[in-house]
PDB file of C-alpha atoms in Angstrom:
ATOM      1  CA  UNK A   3      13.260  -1.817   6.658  1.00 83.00           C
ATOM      2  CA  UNK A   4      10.098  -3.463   6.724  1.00 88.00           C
ATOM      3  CA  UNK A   5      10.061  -3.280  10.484  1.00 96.00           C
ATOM      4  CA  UNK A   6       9.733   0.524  10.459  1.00 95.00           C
ATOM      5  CA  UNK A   7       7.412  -0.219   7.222  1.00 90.00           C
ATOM      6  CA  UNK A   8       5.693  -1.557   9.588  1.00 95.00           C
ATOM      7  CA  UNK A   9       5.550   0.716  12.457  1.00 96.00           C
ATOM      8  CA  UNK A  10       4.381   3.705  10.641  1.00 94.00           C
ATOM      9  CA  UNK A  11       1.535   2.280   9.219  1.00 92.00           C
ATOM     10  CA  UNK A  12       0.788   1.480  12.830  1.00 96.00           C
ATOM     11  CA  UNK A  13       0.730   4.939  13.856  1.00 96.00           C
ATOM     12  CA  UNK A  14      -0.903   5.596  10.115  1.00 93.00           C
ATOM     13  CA  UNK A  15      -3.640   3.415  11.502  1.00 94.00           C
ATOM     14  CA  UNK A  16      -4.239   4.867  14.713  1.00 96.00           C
ATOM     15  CA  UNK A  17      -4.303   7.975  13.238  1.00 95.00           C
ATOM     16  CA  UNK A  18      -6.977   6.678  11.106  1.00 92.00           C
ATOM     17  CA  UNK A  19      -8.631   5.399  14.236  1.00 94.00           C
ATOM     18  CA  UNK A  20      -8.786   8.636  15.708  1.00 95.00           C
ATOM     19  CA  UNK A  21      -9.990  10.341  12.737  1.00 92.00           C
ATOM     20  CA  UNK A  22     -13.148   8.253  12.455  1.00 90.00           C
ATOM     21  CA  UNK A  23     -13.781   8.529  16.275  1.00 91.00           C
ATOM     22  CA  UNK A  24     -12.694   5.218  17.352  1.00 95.00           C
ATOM     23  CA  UNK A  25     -10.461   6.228  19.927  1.00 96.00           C
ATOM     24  CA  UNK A  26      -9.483   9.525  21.455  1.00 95.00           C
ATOM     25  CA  UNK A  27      -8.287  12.563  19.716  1.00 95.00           C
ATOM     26  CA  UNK A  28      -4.235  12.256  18.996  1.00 96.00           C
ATOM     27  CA  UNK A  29      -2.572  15.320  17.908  1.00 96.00           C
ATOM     28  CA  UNK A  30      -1.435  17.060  15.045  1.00 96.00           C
ATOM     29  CA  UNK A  31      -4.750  14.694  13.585  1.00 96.00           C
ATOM     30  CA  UNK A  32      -5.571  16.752  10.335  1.00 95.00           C
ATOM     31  CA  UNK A  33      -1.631  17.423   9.491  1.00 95.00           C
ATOM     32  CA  UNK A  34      -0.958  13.906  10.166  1.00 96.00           C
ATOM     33  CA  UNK A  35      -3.939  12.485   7.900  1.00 96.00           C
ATOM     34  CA  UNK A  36      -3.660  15.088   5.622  1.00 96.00           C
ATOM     35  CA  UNK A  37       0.433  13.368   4.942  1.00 96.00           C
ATOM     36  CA  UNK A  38      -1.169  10.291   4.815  1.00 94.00           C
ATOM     37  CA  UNK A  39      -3.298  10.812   2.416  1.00 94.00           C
ATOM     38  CA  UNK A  40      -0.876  12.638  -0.050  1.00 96.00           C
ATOM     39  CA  UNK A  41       1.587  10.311   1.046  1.00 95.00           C
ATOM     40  CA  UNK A  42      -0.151   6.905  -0.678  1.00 94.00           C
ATOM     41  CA  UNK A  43      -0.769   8.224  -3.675  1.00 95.00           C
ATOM     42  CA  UNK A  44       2.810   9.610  -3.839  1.00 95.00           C
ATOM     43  CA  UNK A  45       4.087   6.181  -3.579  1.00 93.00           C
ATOM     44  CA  UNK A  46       1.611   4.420  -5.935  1.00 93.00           C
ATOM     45  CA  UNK A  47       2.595   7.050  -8.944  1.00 93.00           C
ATOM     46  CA  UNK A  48       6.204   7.307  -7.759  1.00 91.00           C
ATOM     47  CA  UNK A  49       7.046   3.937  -8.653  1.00 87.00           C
ATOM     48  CA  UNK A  50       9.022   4.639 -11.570  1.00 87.00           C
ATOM     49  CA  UNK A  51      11.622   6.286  -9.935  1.00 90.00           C
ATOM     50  CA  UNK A  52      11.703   4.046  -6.932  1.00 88.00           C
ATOM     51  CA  UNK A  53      12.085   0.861  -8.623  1.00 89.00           C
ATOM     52  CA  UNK A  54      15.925   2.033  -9.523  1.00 88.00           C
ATOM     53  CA  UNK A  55      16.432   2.115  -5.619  1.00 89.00           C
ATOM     54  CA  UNK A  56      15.285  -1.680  -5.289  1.00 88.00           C
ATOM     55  CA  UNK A  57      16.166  -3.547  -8.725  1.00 88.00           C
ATOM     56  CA  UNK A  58      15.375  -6.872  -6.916  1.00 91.00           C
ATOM     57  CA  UNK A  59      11.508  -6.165  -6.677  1.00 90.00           C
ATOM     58  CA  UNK A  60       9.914  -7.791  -9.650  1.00 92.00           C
ATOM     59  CA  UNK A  61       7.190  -5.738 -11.842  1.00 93.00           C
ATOM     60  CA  UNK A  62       4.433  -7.237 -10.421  1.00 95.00           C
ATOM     61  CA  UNK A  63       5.559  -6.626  -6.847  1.00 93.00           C
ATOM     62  CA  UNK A  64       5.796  -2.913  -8.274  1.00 92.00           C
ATOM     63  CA  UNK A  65       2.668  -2.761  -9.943  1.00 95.00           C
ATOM     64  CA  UNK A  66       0.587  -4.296  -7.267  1.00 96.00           C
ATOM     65  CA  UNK A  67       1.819  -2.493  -4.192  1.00 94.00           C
ATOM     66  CA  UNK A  68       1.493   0.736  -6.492  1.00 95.00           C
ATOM     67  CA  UNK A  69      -2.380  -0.270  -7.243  1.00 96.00           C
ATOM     68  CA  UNK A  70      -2.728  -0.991  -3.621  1.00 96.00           C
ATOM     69  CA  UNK A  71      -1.226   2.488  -2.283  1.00 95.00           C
ATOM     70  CA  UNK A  72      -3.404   3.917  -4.925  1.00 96.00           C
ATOM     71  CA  UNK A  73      -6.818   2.749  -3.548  1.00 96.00           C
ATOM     72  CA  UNK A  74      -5.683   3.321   0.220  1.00 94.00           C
ATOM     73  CA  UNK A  75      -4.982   6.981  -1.079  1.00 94.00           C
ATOM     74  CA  UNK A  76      -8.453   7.713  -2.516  1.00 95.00           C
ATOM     75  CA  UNK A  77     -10.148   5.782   0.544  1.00 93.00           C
ATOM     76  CA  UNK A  78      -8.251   8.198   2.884  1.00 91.00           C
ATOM     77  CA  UNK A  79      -9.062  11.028   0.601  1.00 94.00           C
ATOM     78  CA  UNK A  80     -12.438  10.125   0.870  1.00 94.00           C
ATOM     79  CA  UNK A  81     -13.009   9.572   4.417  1.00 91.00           C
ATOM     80  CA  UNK A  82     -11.049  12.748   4.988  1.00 92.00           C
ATOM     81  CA  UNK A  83     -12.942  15.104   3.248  1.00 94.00           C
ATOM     82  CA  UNK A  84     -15.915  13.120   5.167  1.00 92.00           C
ATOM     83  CA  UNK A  85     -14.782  14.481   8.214  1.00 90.00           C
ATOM     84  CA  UNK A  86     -12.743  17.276   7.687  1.00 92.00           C
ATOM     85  CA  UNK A  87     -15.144  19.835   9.089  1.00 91.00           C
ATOM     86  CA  UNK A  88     -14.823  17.795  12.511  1.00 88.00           C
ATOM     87  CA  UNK A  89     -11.343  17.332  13.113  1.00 87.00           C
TER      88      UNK A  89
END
């Protein structure tokens, strides 16, 4: 699980990447940022009903990651209305 955790924040990252104009356009680069960036958020609030699904994961774990997801969402919110007009 944390494997393709993982791996998708990879691509998340080089989507990123691409966005800013780091490397070379990828495609589908304003859907794909766009899912990002609803997709963080979406986790950070959607906690409560996730933490059923993994009982183990103490509150802190859950309110920390949450927190977390919920500044990566505004930062990608941010930098993609930044450079929305460009992609």
């Amino acid at each position: 699980m944390t494997l393709s955790i993982a791996g998708i924040l990879a691509i998340g990252s080089l989507y990123a990447a691409s966005g800013a104009g780091l490397i070379g356009r990828l495609a589908l680069l304003r859907w794909v940022l766009l899912a990002m960036t609803l997709a963080y958020p979406l986790r950070g609030l959607g906690f409560f009903f996730l933490m059923e699904t993994f009982p183990d994961n103490s509150i802190a774990f859950w309110y920390v990651s949450s927190a977390i997801c919920l500044v990566f969402g505004v930062v990608h919110a941010v930098g993609l209305r930044q450079v929305w007009s460009c992609l």
